[in-house]
XYZ file of C-alpha atoms in Angstrom:
388
model
C 78.460 -80.110 -21.003
C 75.442 -79.634 -23.253
C 74.246 -83.186 -22.474
C 74.518 -82.601 -18.733
C 72.506 -79.324 -18.998
C 69.719 -81.170 -20.774
C 69.859 -83.780 -18.086
C 69.330 -81.149 -15.351
C 66.488 -79.335 -17.169
C 63.707 -81.709 -16.053
C 64.839 -81.281 -12.468
C 64.779 -77.455 -12.712
C 61.333 -77.497 -14.288
C 60.043 -79.798 -11.577
C 61.445 -77.477 -8.922
C 59.750 -74.446 -10.462
C 56.481 -76.328 -10.651
C 56.740 -77.167 -6.967
C 57.325 -73.495 -6.131
C 54.180 -72.448 -7.975
C 52.081 -74.874 -5.973
C 53.371 -73.461 -2.649
C 52.661 -69.685 -3.494
C 50.293 -67.889 -0.957
C 46.820 -66.778 -2.167
C 46.338 -62.998 -2.758
C 45.386 -60.963 0.381
C 41.834 -59.580 0.663
C 41.260 -56.080 2.152
C 39.115 -56.094 5.294
C 35.803 -54.206 5.194
C 36.227 -50.483 5.679
C 35.035 -49.077 9.010
C 32.323 -46.438 8.632
C 30.015 -44.749 11.102
C 26.263 -44.549 10.601
C 23.125 -43.009 12.062
C 19.678 -44.523 11.897
C 17.061 -42.589 9.945
C 14.595 -41.161 12.439
C 10.892 -40.337 12.282
C 9.934 -37.365 14.421
C 7.696 -34.344 14.792
C 9.383 -31.371 13.124
C 8.746 -27.659 13.128
C 9.093 -26.088 9.699
C 10.287 -22.503 9.962
C 11.266 -19.655 7.693
C 13.689 -16.819 8.480
C 12.537 -13.382 7.321
C 14.370 -10.029 7.552
C 12.885 -7.394 9.811
C 13.447 -4.167 11.744
C 12.892 -3.407 15.413
C 10.418 -0.622 16.142
C 9.244 0.982 19.386
C 5.719 0.245 20.582
C 5.091 3.940 21.275
C 7.063 7.052 20.376
C 6.255 10.376 22.029
C 7.724 13.715 20.975
C 8.074 16.044 23.945
C 7.135 19.545 22.757
C 6.797 22.977 24.347
C 3.104 23.803 24.729
C 3.700 27.378 25.882
C 6.118 30.095 24.809
C 8.956 31.066 27.112
C 12.629 30.864 28.010
C 13.898 27.413 29.007
C 15.348 27.586 32.514
C 16.411 24.024 33.289
C 16.623 20.421 32.047
C 15.738 18.030 34.870
C 16.397 14.590 33.341
C 19.434 12.515 32.403
C 19.811 11.895 28.703
C 19.366 8.237 27.762
C 17.618 7.385 31.035
C 14.292 5.669 31.600
C 11.530 8.086 32.582
C 8.021 7.658 33.955
C 4.847 9.261 32.672
C 4.355 12.587 34.470
C 8.030 12.981 35.383
C 9.362 16.545 35.047
C 11.734 16.957 32.109
C 12.093 20.722 31.455
C 11.186 23.924 33.269
C 10.161 27.063 31.347
C 10.317 30.509 32.977
C 6.899 30.790 34.727
C 7.064 34.542 35.607
C 5.220 35.847 32.497
C 2.655 33.110 32.863
C 2.071 33.905 36.510
C 1.532 37.556 35.561
C -0.957 36.519 32.874
C -2.880 34.483 35.432
C -2.929 37.398 37.900
C -4.266 39.667 35.152
C -7.014 37.161 34.359
C -7.963 36.999 38.036
C -8.232 40.802 38.144
C -10.421 40.771 35.070
C -12.668 38.253 36.772
C -12.987 40.465 39.838
C -13.908 43.443 37.663
C -16.458 41.397 35.734
C -17.963 40.126 38.965
C -18.339 43.705 40.247
C -20.013 44.789 37.009
C -22.350 41.826 37.253
C -23.300 42.767 40.809
C -24.009 46.357 39.795
C -26.050 45.315 36.768
C -28.028 42.841 38.848
C -28.830 45.512 41.459
C -30.034 47.926 38.797
C -32.166 45.266 37.180
C -33.781 44.373 40.519
C -34.635 48.050 41.213
C -36.055 48.506 37.710
C -38.272 45.449 38.141
C -40.125 47.276 40.944
C -40.350 50.572 39.087
C -41.631 49.098 35.865
C -44.600 47.599 37.725
C -45.743 51.085 38.850
C -44.860 52.535 35.475
C -42.152 54.765 37.002
C -39.811 53.775 34.162
C -40.390 52.662 30.641
C -40.372 49.045 29.605
C -37.388 49.761 27.369
C -35.240 50.887 30.323
C -36.125 47.680 32.142
C -35.159 45.542 29.129
C -31.832 47.347 28.852
C -31.133 46.631 32.528
C -31.833 42.934 31.980
C -29.510 42.895 28.932
C -26.779 44.524 31.012
C -27.050 41.672 33.523
C -26.633 39.066 30.778
C -23.662 40.954 29.361
C -22.033 41.086 32.773
C -22.614 37.365 33.255
C -20.897 36.656 29.916
C -17.951 38.821 30.962
C -17.625 36.805 34.174
C -17.606 33.548 32.208
C -14.992 34.967 29.839
C -12.822 36.006 32.758
C -13.173 32.548 34.346
C -12.109 30.905 31.067
C -9.136 33.255 30.885
C -8.102 32.218 34.386
C -8.384 28.557 33.408
C -6.279 29.143 30.277
C -3.688 31.046 32.289
C -3.571 28.202 34.807
C -3.048 25.637 32.055
C -0.256 27.687 30.491
C 1.381 28.045 33.871
C 1.202 24.277 34.287
C 2.749 23.805 30.844
C 5.791 25.696 32.087
C 6.707 22.386 33.730
C 7.227 19.994 30.785
C 6.549 16.379 31.796
C 6.907 12.956 30.138
C 3.709 11.815 28.383
C 4.611 8.077 28.518
C 6.968 5.650 30.220
C 10.067 4.881 28.193
C 13.645 5.748 27.394
C 14.362 9.374 26.590
C 17.023 10.457 24.122
C 19.179 13.533 24.097
C 17.770 16.987 24.792
C 17.077 18.887 21.559
C 17.132 22.315 23.245
C 19.401 23.882 25.854
C 18.905 26.257 28.755
C 18.233 29.825 27.640
C 16.504 28.829 24.417
C 13.218 30.468 23.473
C 10.735 27.671 22.911
C 7.150 27.556 21.717
C 7.212 31.055 20.236
C 5.914 30.294 16.747
C 5.308 26.543 16.975
C 5.430 23.678 19.476
C 9.203 23.256 19.710
C 10.358 19.596 19.838
C 12.465 19.214 22.965
C 13.101 15.442 23.259
C 11.830 12.027 22.124
C 10.678 9.168 24.381
C 10.377 5.591 23.094
C 8.668 2.726 24.870
C 10.950 -0.304 24.583
C 9.155 -2.979 26.604
C 7.425 -4.661 24.894
C 8.781 -3.894 21.435
C 7.703 -4.492 17.842
C 9.535 -6.197 14.990
C 8.165 -5.434 11.522
C 8.896 -7.868 8.679
C 7.484 -9.074 5.371
C 6.352 -12.482 4.187
C 5.229 -13.781 0.819
C 1.507 -14.148 0.299
C 2.017 -17.860 -0.452
C 3.681 -18.512 2.894
C 1.023 -16.451 4.641
C -1.707 -18.651 3.171
C 0.120 -21.777 4.353
C 0.536 -20.231 7.801
C -3.163 -19.390 8.103
C -4.075 -22.870 6.902
C -1.894 -24.382 9.639
C -3.614 -22.167 12.222
C -7.053 -23.190 10.980
C -6.144 -26.892 11.082
C -4.923 -26.548 14.670
C -1.311 -27.307 13.839
C -0.186 -24.068 15.486
C -1.264 -22.038 18.505
C -4.316 -20.016 17.542
C -3.069 -16.858 19.271
C 0.191 -16.939 17.327
C 2.275 -17.371 20.464
C 5.439 -19.491 20.396
C 5.491 -19.480 16.578
C 7.722 -16.412 16.244
C 11.348 -16.287 17.327
C 14.038 -13.681 16.776
C 17.624 -14.030 15.573
C 19.869 -11.105 16.472
C 22.457 -9.474 14.228
C 25.245 -11.651 15.671
C 23.323 -14.835 14.849
C 22.256 -15.664 18.415
C 18.643 -16.438 19.220
C 16.730 -13.951 21.350
C 15.638 -15.807 24.513
C 12.085 -14.417 24.620
C 9.472 -15.867 22.202
C 7.297 -13.437 20.282
C 3.658 -13.146 19.336
C 2.323 -12.426 15.856
C 0.001 -9.423 15.900
C -1.362 -8.585 12.447
C -0.725 -8.340 8.727
C -1.591 -5.756 6.125
C -4.904 -6.174 4.318
C -3.305 -5.964 0.871
C -0.388 -7.512 -0.983
C 2.340 -5.361 -2.509
C 1.818 -5.713 -6.257
C 5.511 -5.242 -7.078
C 6.949 -7.772 -4.602
C 4.039 -10.057 -3.690
C 4.865 -9.537 -0.012
C 2.646 -8.802 2.989
C 3.782 -6.714 5.973
C 3.627 -8.449 9.345
C 4.332 -7.358 12.915
C 5.430 -9.367 15.948
C 5.672 -8.285 19.562
C 8.492 -9.370 21.876
C 9.111 -8.797 25.586
C 12.167 -6.586 26.064
C 12.770 -6.258 29.821
C 16.534 -5.803 29.466
C 16.141 -3.356 26.549
C 18.359 -5.588 24.418
C 16.327 -4.728 21.332
C 16.567 -1.123 20.194
C 14.541 0.684 17.516
C 16.120 0.504 14.076
C 18.059 -2.685 14.842
C 18.125 -5.316 12.080
C 16.958 -8.811 13.020
C 15.676 -11.983 11.413
C 12.276 -13.277 12.412
C 11.904 -17.061 12.497
C 8.264 -17.900 11.817
C 6.870 -21.391 12.318
C 5.039 -22.332 9.135
C 3.813 -25.787 10.134
C 4.270 -28.707 12.514
C 4.551 -32.136 10.849
C 4.278 -35.503 12.607
C 6.249 -38.620 11.615
C 8.633 -36.735 9.340
C 11.700 -38.609 8.070
C 14.872 -36.709 8.957
C 18.534 -37.297 8.253
C 21.608 -35.273 9.308
C 22.782 -32.811 6.673
C 26.311 -34.214 6.980
C 25.108 -37.532 5.563
C 23.647 -35.994 2.396
C 25.719 -35.373 -0.721
C 24.490 -32.793 -3.208
C 24.940 -33.303 -6.913
C 24.262 -31.188 -9.966
C 20.922 -29.425 -9.847
C 20.737 -29.833 -6.081
C 19.833 -33.524 -6.159
C 20.570 -35.327 -2.917
C 21.974 -38.771 -2.250
C 22.998 -40.857 0.767
C 24.872 -44.100 1.304
C 22.643 -46.713 2.953
C 23.998 -49.822 4.740
C 21.778 -52.860 4.110
C 21.241 -55.881 6.370
C 24.311 -57.640 4.910
C 26.490 -54.573 5.674
C 26.869 -53.676 2.016
C 26.634 -50.073 0.834
C 23.908 -48.849 -1.487
C 23.666 -45.455 -3.163
C 20.222 -43.988 -2.581
C 18.795 -40.872 -4.255
C 16.547 -38.834 -1.957
C 14.340 -35.758 -2.116
C 14.450 -33.217 0.709
C 12.037 -30.515 1.762
C 13.264 -28.052 4.386
C 16.130 -27.893 6.837
C 15.320 -28.254 10.523
C 18.366 -27.409 12.600
C 21.197 -29.613 11.290
C 18.839 -32.077 9.611
C 17.036 -32.381 6.302
C 13.391 -33.377 6.135
C 13.276 -36.226 3.585
C 10.100 -36.554 1.545
C 11.201 -39.431 -0.689
C 13.873 -42.155 -0.775
C 14.288 -43.192 2.878
C 12.303 -44.827 5.643
C 12.712 -44.823 9.389
C 15.293 -47.203 10.830
C 17.569 -47.433 7.774
C 21.263 -46.852 8.390
C 22.959 -44.040 6.495
C 26.703 -43.424 6.416
C 27.799 -40.378 8.416
C 31.593 -40.660 8.235
C 33.754 -42.669 5.878
C 32.158 -41.796 2.541
C 35.480 -42.107 0.717
C 35.944 -45.674 1.980
C 32.354 -46.790 1.406
C 31.951 -47.613 -2.287
C 28.488 -48.630 -3.525
C 28.294 -52.431 -3.455
C 31.257 -52.829 -1.098
C 31.049 -54.505 2.277
C 31.716 -52.246 5.281
C 32.147 -52.542 9.011
C 29.423 -50.262 10.439
C 29.798 -48.521 13.771
C 27.279 -46.173 15.438
C 28.182 -42.533 14.922
C 29.353 -40.615 17.984
C 29.510 -36.835 17.679
C 32.743 -35.130 18.632
C 30.889 -33.022 21.163
C 29.515 -36.047 22.947
C 32.848 -37.859 22.889
C 34.734 -34.841 24.200
C 32.303 -34.642 27.110
C 33.361 -38.171 27.972
C 37.015 -37.220 27.875
C 37.642 -38.913 24.510
C 38.177 -37.709 20.987
C 35.965 -39.137 18.294
C 37.962 -40.797 15.486
C 37.817 -39.158 12.082
C 36.491 -41.714 9.657
C 36.304 -39.395 6.677
């Protein structure tokens, strides 16, 4: 038995050797499919969002200019009013009586003036023939001047009484939206001071006050001087509402303070926005988006393609001409929409990986495909594949 086993051993060894020669080579993984976007060079608008508050262009306090009892309110609270529109009515009876009294005083003064003038005319004849003394004539002339002054005083009193009677009808000093009435019918107004009765605010156009650092302000003025922005400040100011939506009307920068706040290093600025629908209300919080500069031929890359490391350093995966992946460190400046402005590390036309970062190892070969956004693909009735 042992001799026969040794006889079969060469045959078994030969069979095993034959099996090793027929074994299949190890399988190689195909290149991973990744999507890419080409690095673009474009004109970008560098902006900065700054907190601000909405403020009315004009605010008018409606006050009682004459004392009296309030008879009626003639406006709807919260409505838009026009300049000159009647708002309140104060009891005019005492004021009418005061005007009638002033008119009577004028009539009396006019009669006194006529009598004094007649006496003075008669004395002028008598003094020439020495029938009266010169002193009596001078007194007659002084009486005429006194009577004339009394007439002027009475006329001024009539004018004052007429003004007060007109003030019994309280009108709007400006166009705008009026708030709630601060007094009610039957109230005594204007007795000791000019009682505040309502407030009117002009809402179209409207102001937005905000602050900006002195450094950014210098850069902004430099861009204006170099012609990189509109000289009148138009179309460089936009507004973001409290819910994050952008206000449809562009604003115009008006002015800045002449000094810098020593504690914060900030400068106060004001922008003006059209507000035809009265969407913006005084006191509302908003963010002002100010254009700092316009740059031509800026290298941009989607934020989704950039990976941030420790210290905020950025990196992207670049696909070379042989479809191999390279890790590239980049330096970014500001965000413009959903893109980063790249100042160092990339050039226009290079392909950066958008989706499939986990499959794309540096040095590995990949199968690149142009990136198609999910929004664009859904508009075509298709769903973009997830390559992440």
